[in-house]
Short mmCIF file of C-alpha atoms in Angstrom, two decimals:
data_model
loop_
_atom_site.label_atom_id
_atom_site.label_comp_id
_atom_site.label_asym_id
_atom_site.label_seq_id
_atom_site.Cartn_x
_atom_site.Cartn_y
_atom_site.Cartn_z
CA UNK A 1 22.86 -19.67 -14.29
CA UNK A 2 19.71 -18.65 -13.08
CA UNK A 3 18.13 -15.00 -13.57
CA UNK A 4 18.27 -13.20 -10.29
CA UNK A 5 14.86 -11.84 -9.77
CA UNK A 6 15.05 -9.65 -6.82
CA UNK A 7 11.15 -9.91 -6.31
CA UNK A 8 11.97 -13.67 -5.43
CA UNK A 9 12.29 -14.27 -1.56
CA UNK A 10 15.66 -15.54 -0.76
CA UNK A 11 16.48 -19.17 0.32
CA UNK A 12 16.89 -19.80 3.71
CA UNK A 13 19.18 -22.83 5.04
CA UNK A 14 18.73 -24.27 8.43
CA UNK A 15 22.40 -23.73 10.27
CA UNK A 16 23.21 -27.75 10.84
CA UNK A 17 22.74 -28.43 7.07
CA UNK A 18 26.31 -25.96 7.35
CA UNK A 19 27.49 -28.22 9.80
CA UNK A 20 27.15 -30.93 7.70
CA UNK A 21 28.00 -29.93 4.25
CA UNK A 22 31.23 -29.24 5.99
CA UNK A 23 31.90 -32.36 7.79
CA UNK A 24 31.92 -34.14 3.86
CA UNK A 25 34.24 -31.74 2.92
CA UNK A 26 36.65 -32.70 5.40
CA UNK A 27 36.10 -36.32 4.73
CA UNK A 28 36.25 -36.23 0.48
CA UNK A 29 39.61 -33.86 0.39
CA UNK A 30 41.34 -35.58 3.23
CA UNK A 31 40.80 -32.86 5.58
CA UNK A 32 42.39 -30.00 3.87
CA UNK A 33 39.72 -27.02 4.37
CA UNK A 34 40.34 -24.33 2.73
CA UNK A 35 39.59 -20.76 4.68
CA UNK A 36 36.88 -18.88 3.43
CA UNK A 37 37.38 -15.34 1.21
CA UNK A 38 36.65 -13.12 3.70
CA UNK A 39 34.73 -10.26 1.89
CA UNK A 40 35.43 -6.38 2.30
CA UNK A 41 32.44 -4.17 3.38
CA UNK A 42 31.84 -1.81 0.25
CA UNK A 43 31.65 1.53 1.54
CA UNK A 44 27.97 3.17 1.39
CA UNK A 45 27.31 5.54 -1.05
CA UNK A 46 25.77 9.17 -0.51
CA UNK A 47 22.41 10.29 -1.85
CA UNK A 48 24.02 12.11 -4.38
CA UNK A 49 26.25 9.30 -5.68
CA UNK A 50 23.22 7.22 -6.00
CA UNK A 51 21.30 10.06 -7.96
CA UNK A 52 24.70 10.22 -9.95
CA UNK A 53 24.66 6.38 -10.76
CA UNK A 54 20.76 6.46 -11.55
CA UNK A 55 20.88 9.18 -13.92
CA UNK A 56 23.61 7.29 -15.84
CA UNK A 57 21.88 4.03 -15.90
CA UNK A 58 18.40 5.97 -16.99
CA UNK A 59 20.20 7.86 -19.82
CA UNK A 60 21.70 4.60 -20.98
CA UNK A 61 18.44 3.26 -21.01
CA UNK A 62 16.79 6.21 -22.12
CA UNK A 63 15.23 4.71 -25.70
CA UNK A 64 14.25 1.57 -24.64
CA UNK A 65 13.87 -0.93 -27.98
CA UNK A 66 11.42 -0.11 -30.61
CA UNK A 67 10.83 3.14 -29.06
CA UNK A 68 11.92 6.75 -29.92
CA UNK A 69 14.01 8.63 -27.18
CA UNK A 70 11.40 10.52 -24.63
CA UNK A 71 10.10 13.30 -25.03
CA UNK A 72 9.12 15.87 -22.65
CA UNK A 73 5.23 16.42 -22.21
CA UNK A 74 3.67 18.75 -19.86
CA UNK A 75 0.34 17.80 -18.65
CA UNK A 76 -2.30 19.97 -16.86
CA UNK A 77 -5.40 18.20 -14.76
CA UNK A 78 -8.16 19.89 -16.43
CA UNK A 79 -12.07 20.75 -14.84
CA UNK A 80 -13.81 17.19 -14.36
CA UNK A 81 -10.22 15.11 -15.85
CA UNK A 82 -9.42 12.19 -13.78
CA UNK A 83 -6.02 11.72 -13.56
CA UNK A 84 -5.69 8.61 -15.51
CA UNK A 85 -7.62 10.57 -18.00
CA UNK A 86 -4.71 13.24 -18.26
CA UNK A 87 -2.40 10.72 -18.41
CA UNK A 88 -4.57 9.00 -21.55
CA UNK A 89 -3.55 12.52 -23.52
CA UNK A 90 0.01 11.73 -23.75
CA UNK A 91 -0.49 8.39 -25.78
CA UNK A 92 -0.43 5.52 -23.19
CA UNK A 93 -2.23 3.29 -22.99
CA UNK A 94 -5.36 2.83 -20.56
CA UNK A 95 -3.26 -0.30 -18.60
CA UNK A 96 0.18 1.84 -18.65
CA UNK A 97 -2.59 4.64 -17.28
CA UNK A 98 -3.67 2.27 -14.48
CA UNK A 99 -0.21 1.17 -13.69
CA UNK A 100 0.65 4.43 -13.39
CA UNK A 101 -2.04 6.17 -11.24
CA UNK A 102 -1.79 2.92 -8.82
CA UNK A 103 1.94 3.37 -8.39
CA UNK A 104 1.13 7.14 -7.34
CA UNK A 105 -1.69 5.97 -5.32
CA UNK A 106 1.19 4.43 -2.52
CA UNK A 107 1.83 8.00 -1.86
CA UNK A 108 -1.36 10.07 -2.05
CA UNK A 109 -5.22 10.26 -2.91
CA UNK A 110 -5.64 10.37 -6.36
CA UNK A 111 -8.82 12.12 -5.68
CA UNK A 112 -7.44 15.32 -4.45
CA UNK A 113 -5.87 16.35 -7.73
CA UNK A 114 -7.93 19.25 -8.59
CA UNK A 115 -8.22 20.57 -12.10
CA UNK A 116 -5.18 22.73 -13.04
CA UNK A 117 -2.43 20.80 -11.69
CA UNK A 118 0.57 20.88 -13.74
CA UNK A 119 2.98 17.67 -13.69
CA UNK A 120 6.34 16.81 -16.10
CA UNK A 121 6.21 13.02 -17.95
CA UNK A 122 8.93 11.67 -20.56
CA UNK A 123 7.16 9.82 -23.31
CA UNK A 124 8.48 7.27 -25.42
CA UNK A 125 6.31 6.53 -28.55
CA UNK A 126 6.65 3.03 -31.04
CA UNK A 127 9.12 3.65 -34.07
CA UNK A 128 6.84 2.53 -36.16
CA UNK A 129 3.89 5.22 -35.64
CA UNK A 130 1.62 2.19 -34.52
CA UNK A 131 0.80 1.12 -30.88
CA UNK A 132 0.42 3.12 -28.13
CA UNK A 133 3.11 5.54 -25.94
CA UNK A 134 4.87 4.20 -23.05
CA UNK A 135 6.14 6.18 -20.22
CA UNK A 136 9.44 6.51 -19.11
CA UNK A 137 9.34 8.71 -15.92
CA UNK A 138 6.85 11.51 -14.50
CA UNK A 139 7.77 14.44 -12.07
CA UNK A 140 4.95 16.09 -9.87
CA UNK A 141 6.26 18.83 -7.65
CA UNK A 142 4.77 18.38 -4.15
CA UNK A 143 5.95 21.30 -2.55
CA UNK A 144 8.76 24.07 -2.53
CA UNK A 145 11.56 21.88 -2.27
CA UNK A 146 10.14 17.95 -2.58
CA UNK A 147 8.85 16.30 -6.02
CA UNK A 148 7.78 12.68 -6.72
CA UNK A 149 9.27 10.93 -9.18
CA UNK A 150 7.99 7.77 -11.04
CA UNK A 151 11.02 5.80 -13.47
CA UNK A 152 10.80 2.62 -15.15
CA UNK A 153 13.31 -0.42 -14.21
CA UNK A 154 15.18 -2.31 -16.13
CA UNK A 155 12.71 -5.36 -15.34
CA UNK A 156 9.59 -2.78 -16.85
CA UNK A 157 8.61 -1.86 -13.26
CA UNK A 158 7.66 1.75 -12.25
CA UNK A 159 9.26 2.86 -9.77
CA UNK A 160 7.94 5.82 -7.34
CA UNK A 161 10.11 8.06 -5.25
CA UNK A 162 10.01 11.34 -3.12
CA UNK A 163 12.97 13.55 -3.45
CA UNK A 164 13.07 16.33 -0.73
CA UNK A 165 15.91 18.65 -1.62
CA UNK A 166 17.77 20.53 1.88
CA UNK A 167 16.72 24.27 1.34
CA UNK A 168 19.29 26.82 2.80
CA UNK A 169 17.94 30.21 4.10
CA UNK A 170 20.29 33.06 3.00
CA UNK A 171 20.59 36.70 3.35
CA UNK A 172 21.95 38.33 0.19
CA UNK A 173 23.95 41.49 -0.54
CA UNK A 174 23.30 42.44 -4.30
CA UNK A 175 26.02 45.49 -5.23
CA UNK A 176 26.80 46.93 -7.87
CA UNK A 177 26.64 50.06 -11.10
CA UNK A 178 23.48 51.58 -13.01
CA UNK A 179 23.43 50.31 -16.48
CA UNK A 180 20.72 51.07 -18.31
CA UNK A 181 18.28 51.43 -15.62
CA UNK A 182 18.23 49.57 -12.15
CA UNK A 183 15.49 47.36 -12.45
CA UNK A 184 17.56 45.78 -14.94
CA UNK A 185 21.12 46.47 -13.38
CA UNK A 186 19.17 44.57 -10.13
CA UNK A 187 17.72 41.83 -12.29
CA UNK A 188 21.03 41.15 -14.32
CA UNK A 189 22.58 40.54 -10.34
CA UNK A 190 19.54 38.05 -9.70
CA UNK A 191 16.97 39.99 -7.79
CA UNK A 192 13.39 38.72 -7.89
CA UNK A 193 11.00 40.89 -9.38
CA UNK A 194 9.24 41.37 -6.18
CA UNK A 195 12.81 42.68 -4.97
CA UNK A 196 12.96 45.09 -7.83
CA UNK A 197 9.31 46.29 -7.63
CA UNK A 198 9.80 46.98 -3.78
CA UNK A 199 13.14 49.13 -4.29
CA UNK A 200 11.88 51.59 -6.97
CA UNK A 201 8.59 51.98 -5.02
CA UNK A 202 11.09 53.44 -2.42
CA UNK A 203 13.07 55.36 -4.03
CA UNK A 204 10.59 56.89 -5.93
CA UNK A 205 10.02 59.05 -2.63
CA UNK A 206 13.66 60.80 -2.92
CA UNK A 207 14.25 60.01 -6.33
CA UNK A 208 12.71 60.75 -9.99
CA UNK A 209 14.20 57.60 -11.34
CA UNK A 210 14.47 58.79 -14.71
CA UNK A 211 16.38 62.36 -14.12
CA UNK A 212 17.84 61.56 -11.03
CA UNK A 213 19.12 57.86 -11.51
CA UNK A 214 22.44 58.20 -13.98
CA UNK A 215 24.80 55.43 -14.96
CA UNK A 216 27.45 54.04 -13.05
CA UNK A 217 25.19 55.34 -9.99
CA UNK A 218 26.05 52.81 -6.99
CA UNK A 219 23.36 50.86 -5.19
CA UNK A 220 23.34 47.72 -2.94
CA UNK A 221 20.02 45.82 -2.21
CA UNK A 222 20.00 42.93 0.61
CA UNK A 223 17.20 40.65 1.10
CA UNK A 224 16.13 37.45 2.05
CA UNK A 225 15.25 34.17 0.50
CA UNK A 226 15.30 29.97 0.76
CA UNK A 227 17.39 28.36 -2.13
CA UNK A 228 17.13 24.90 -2.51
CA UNK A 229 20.30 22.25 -3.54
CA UNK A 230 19.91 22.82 -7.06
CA UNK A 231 20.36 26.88 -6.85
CA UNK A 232 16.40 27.41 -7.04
CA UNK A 233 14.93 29.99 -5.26
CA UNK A 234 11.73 29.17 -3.56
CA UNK A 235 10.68 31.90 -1.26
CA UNK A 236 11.69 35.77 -1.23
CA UNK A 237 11.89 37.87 1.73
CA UNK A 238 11.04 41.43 2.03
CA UNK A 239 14.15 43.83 0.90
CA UNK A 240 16.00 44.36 4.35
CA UNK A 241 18.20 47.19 2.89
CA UNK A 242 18.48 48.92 0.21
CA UNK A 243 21.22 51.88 -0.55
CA UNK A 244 20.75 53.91 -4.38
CA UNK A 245 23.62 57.21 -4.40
CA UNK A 246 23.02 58.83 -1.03
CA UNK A 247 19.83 57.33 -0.72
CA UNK A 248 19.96 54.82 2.29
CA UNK A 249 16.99 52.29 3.77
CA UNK A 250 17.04 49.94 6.58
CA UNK A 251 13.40 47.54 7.20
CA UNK A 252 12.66 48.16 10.53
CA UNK A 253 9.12 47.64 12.23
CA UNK A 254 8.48 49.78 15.35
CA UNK A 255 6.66 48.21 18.58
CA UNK A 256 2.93 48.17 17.65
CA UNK A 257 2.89 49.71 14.15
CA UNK A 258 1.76 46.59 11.77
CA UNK A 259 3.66 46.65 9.54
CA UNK A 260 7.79 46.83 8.73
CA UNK A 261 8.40 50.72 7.52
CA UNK A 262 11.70 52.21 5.89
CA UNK A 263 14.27 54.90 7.97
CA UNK A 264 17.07 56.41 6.71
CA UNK A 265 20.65 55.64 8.80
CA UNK A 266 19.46 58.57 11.86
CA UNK A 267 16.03 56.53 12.65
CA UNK A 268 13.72 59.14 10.23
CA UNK A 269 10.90 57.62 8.81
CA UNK A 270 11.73 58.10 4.72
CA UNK A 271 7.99 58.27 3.35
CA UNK A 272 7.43 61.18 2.19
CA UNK A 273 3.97 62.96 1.72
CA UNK A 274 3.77 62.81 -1.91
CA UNK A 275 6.18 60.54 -4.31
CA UNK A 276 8.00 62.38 -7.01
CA UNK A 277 6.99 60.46 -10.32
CA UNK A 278 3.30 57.85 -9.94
CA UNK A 279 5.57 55.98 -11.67
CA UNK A 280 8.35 53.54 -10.25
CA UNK A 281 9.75 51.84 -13.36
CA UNK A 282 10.15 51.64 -17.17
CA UNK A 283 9.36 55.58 -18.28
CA UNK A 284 11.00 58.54 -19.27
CA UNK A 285 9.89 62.32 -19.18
CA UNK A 286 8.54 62.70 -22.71
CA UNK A 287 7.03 66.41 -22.20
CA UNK A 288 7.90 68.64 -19.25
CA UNK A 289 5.30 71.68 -17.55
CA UNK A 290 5.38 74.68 -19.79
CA UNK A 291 4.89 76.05 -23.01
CA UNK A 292 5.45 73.70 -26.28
CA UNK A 293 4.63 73.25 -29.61
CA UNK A 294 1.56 70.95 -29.11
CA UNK A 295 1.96 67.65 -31.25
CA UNK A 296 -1.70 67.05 -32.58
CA UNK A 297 -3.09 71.02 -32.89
CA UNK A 298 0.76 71.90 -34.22
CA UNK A 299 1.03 75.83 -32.68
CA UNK A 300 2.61 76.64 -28.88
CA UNK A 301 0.30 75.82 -26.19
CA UNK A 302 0.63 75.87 -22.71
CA UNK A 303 1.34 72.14 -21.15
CA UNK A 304 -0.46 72.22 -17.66
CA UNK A 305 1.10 68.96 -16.69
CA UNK A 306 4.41 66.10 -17.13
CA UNK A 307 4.37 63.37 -20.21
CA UNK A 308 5.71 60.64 -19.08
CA UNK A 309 6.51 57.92 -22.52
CA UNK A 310 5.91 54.04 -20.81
CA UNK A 311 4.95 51.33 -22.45
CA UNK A 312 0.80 49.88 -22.56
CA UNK A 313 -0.05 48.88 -18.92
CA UNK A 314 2.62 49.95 -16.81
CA UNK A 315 0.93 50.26 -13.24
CA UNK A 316 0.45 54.22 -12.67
CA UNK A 317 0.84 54.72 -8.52
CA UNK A 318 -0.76 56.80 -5.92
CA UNK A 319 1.68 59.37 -4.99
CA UNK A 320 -0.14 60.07 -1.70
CA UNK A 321 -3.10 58.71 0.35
CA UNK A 322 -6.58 60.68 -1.00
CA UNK A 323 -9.53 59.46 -2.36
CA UNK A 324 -10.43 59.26 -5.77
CA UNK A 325 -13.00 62.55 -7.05
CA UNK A 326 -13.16 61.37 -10.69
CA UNK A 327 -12.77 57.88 -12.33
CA UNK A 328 -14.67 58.65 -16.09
CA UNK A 329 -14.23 59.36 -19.72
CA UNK A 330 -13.10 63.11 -20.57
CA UNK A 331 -12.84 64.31 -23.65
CA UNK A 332 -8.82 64.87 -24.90
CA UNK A 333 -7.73 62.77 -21.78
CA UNK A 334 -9.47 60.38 -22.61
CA UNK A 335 -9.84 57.46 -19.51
CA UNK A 336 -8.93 60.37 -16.80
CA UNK A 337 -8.95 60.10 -12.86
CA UNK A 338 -8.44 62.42 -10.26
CA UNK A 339 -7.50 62.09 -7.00
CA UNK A 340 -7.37 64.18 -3.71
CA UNK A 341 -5.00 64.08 -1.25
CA UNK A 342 -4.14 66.14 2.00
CA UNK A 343 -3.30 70.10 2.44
CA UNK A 344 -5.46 71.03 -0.36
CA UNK A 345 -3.17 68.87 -3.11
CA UNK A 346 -5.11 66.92 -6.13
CA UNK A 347 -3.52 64.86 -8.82
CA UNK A 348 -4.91 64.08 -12.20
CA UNK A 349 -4.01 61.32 -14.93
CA UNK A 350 -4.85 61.21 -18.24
CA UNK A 351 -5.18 58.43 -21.44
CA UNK A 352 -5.33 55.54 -19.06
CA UNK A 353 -5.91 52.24 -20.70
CA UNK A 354 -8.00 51.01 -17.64
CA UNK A 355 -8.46 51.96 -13.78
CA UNK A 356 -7.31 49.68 -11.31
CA UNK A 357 -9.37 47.14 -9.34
CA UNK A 358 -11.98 48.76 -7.01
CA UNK A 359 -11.36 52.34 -8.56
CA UNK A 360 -13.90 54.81 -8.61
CA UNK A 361 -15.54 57.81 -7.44
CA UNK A 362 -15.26 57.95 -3.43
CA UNK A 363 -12.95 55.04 -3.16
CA UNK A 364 -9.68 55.74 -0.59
CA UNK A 365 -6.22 55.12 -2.03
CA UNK A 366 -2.77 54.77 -0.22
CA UNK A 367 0.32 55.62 -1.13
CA UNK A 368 1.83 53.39 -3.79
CA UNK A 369 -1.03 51.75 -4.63
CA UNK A 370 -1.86 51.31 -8.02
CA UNK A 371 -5.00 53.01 -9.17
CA UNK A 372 -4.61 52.64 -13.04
CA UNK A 373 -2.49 51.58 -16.30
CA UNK A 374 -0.68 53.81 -18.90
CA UNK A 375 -2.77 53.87 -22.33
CA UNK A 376 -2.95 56.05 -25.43
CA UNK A 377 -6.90 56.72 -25.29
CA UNK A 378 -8.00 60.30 -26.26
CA UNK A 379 -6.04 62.90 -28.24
CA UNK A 380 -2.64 61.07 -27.91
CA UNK A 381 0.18 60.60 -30.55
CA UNK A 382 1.12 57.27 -28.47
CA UNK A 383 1.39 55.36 -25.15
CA UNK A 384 2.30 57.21 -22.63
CA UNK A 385 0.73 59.22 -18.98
CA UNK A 386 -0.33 62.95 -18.78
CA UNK A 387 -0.10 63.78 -14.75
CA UNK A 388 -1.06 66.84 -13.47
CA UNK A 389 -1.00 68.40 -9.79
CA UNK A 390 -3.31 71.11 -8.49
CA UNK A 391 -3.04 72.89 -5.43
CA UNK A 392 -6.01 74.78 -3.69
CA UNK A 393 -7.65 74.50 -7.70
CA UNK A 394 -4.29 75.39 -9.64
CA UNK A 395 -2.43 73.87 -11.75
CA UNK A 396 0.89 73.75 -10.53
CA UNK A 397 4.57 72.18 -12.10
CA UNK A 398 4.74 68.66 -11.15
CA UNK A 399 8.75 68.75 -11.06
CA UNK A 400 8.57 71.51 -8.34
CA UNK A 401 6.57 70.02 -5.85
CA UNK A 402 7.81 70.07 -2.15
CA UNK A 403 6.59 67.63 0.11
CA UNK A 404 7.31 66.30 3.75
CA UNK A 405 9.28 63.52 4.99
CA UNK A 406 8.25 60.70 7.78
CA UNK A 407 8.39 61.17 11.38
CA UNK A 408 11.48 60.55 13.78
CA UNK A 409 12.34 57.41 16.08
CA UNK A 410 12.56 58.05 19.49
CA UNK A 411 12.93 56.30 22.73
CA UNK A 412 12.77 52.33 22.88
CA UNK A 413 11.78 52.66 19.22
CA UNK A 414 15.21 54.68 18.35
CA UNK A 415 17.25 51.70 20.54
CA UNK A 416 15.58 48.89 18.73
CA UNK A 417 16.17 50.49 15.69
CA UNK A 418 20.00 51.25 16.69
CA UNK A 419 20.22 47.38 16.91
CA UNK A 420 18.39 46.10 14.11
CA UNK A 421 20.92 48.63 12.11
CA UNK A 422 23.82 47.40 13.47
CA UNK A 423 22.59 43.53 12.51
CA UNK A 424 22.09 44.53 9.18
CA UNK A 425 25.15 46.41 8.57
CA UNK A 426 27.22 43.07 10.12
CA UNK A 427 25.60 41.07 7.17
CA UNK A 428 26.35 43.66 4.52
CA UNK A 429 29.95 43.86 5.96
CA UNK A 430 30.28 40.03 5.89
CA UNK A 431 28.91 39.93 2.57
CA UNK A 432 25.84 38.34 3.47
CA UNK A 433 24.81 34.80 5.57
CA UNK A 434 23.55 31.17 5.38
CA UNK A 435 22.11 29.25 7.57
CA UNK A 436 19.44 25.73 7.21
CA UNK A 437 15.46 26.90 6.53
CA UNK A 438 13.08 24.59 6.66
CA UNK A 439 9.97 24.71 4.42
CA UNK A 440 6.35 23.63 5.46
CA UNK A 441 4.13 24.72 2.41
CA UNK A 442 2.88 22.07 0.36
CA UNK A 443 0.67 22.09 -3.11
CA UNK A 444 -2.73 22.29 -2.22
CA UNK A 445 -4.72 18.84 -2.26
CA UNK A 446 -1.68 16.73 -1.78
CA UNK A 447 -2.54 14.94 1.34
CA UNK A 448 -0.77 11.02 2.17
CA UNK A 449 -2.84 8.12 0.70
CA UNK A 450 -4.64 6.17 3.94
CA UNK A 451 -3.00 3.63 5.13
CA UNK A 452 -3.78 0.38 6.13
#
C-alpha cells in the first residue's frame, strides 16, 4: 500500500469513467450491485480538543530517535545578532537555522527583531555528543494574549502557528484578614504588586501601617484586570476600592480634574496634607521621639526624630508636596535631605543609601513621590531611616503631627460620585464581574511579513 503523502495533490477522475466502471460491474456479477457504505460525518472537533490531541501526539514524539528528550532553552536577540544567528547558539545547525527563520518569515519580517527579544525553543541534541542539535518546537510571544508557535511533524516538517488565547476582562473583590502584614496578606490573595503598592500609598494618609495595622484587621481591595484562558494576567487596572478597618476608598475622577482621586463613602477627598509614616511598606518603628540611651555614644540623649528599621532600598516617600532645601552629605546622617513643605512644615531624612532620580536642591516634590532609598551611611548601627519634622525651625514629634484632610464633593461632582459609588458597591456585593476584553498591544517590531 502506498505511503500517503499529504503534500501529494489528489487524483482526480473524470465522472463518466464512474459511469463506466459501474456498467462492468453489473455485467461481471450478473447484475447484483451492491449499495454503497454510506459513511457517517465525524463530528468536528473544538480548538481545544485539537490542542488536546496535539499535545499528546508531540509528547509521544517528544525524543525523536537518536536524540535526547528536549530541553528548554531561552534565547535573547542580542545588539547586531541576526536571528538565525541566535538560533546558531542553541546547537543547530546553520540549514535547521535557515529552515527555521524561513518558516517564521510566512508570518513576519525577520528584520524587525531588535536586540533583546526573548523567545522559548525545545532542543533535542544527538545521543552520542556528536552532530549538531535539532529543534523540536519554538514559542515567541507576540503580544498579551497571542504567541507563535513552530513544531516539527511527524514527516520532519516545521510547522508554524499563531495561537491567540480569548482574554476576559474582570473586576475582582480581594477580602480577607491581616497576617503578617497586608502587602503580604494582599499578595497571598493574588494582588499584583502594582495593586499592593497603590493601597499602602493610601492608607498611609490615615494609617501608620506598622502601629495602626494589627492582625486579623479586615480589608477588601477591588480592582481591575484582563486574564487570559490559561489564568494569566496580562493587564492591571487601577485599584477601584479599597476598604482597611474603618478606612474606606472609592476611585472616582471629578469633571475636569486629570486625574482619578480617592473619597471616603460621604464624597470627602481622603488626601491628607502630610502622610503619617514616608514610608508605605516593609518597616517597623525601631526608635521613637524622645530621650534614649543612644546606641553608638552609649549615655541618654535626646532623639529629635522616628527610626524607622527597613531593609537596603526601600523607596522613602514625600509625605507632602515641598521642594527639596538640602540633598548632600552631613556628617552623623550621613546621605541627608530636607524638604519643605506648606504652613511653615520641613521634613528631614537621614542615612539614605541614594536620592531619587532628579533630586536635588530646588527640585519640587509631590506627595508620594519617592525622593530617596533607606541606607545605613553615617553613624548607624544598621539599615534603617532617621525622619525628622520641623515646624517654623523646631523640631517637633513626628507621631504627633496633625494634618488636614481633602476637600468635599459638591454639586454635579457629589451626584456623579453618588453613582459611581453605588456601581462599585453592586460589584463588591455580587462578588465581582466578567465580561470579554479585547487586547490591541503588540511586542514592538512585530509587524506581518509583505505579502505577495
Amino acid at each position: 500500500m502506498a505511503q500517503f503523502d499529504p503534500r501529494r495533490q489528489p487524483m482526480r477522475i473524470a465522472p463518466h469513467l464512474f459511469t463506466a466502471a459501474a456498467a462492468l460491474t453489473v455485467a461481471v456479477f450478473g447484475g447484483r450491485v451492491h449499495q454503497p457504505a454510506i459513511a457517517e460525518d465525524v463530528p468536528q472537533l473544538t480548538d481545544t480538543q485539537v490542542d488536546i490531541l496535539e499535545a499528546r501526539a508531540f509528547a509521544a514524539a517528544s525524543a525523536p530517535q537518536g536524540l535526547t528528550a528536549p530541553e528548554a532553552v531561552a534565547v535573547q536577540i542580542r545588539r547586531g545578532e541576526t536571528f538565525e544567528q541566535a538560533m546558531r547558539r542553541t546547537g543547530i545547525g546553520a540549514d535547521e537555522a535557515s529552515a527555521v527563520a524561513a518558516t517564521l518569515s510566512n508570518a513576519f519580517d525577520l528584520r524587525d527583531l531588535g536586540a533583546g527579544l526573548r523567545f522559548e525553543t525545545a532542543i533535542s541534541k544527538p545521543r552520542g555528543g556528536r552532530g549538531d542539535a535539532r529543534l523540536i518546537g519554538l514559542t515567541m510571544r507576540t503580544g498579551p494574549a497571542s504567541q507563535l508557535t513552530v513544531s516539527r511533524s511527524f514527516d520532519g516538517a516545521l510547522r508554524l502557528r499563531a495561537l491567540d488565547e480569548k482574554v476576559t476582562a474582570e473586576t475582582v473583590v480581594l477580602t480577607g484578614k491581616v497576617e503578617g502584614s497586608l502587602t503580604a496578606s494582599a499578595q497571598r490573595l493574588g494582588a499584583s504588586a502594582p495593586i499592593r503598592r497603590a493601597a499602602n500609598k493610601l492608607f498611609s494618609h490615615k494609617l501608620d501601617m506598622d502601629r495602626d495595622v494589627r492582625a486579623n484587621d479586615n480589608f477588601t481591595l477591588v480592582f481591575g484586570r484582563s486574564v487570559t484562558e490559561t489564568g494569566r494576567t496580562v493587564a492591571t487596572d487601577d485599584l477601584l476600592y479599597a476598604q482597611l478597618k474603618d478606612v474606606v476608598y472609592y476611585r472616582f475622577q471629578p469633571a475636569g480634574a486629570k486625574e482619578a482621586q480617592y473619597f471616603d463613602a460621604t464624597g470627602k477627598n481622603m488626601r491628607s496634607t502630610m502622610m503619617r509614616t514616608p514610608l508605605d511598606r516593609g518597616f517597623r518603628v525601631s526608635s521613637s521621639f524622645g530621650f534614649r540611651r543612644h546606641p553608638i555614644a552609649g549615655y541618654r540623649k535626646m532623639h529629635q526624630g522616628m527610626d524607622f528599621a527597613a531593609s537596603t532600598g526601600t523607596p522613602v516617600i514625600a509625605p507632602a508636596d515641598g521642594v527639596v532645601v538640602e540633598a548632600r552629605r552631613w556628617g552623623g546622617y550621613g546621605n541627608w535631605l530636607r524638604i519643605r513643605h506648606a504652613n511653615g512644615l520641613e521634613t528631614g531624612y537621614g542615612h539614605l543609601s541614594r536620592y531619587g532620580s532628579g533630586i536635588r536642591a530646588g527640585q519640587r516634590v509631590s506627595q508620594g513621590q519617592t525622593v530617596a532609598f533607606v541606607g545605613s551611611t553615617g553613624a548607624s548601627t544598621g539599615p534603617h531611616l532617621h525622619y525628622e519634622i520641623w515646624r517654623n525651625g523646631q523640631r517637633i514629634n513626628p507621631a504627633g503631627i496633625k494634618t488636614s484632610e481633602g476637600t468635599v464633593l459638591a454639586g454635579a461632582d457629589l451626584t456623579a460620585f453618588r453613582a459611581e459609588k453605588a456601581r462599585i458597591d453592586r460589584i463588591i456585593a455580587a462578588g465581582g464581574e466578567r465580561k470579554p476584553a479585547v487586547l490591541q498591544a503588540s511586542v514592538p517590531g512585530l509587524r506581518p511579513a509583505a505579502q505577495g
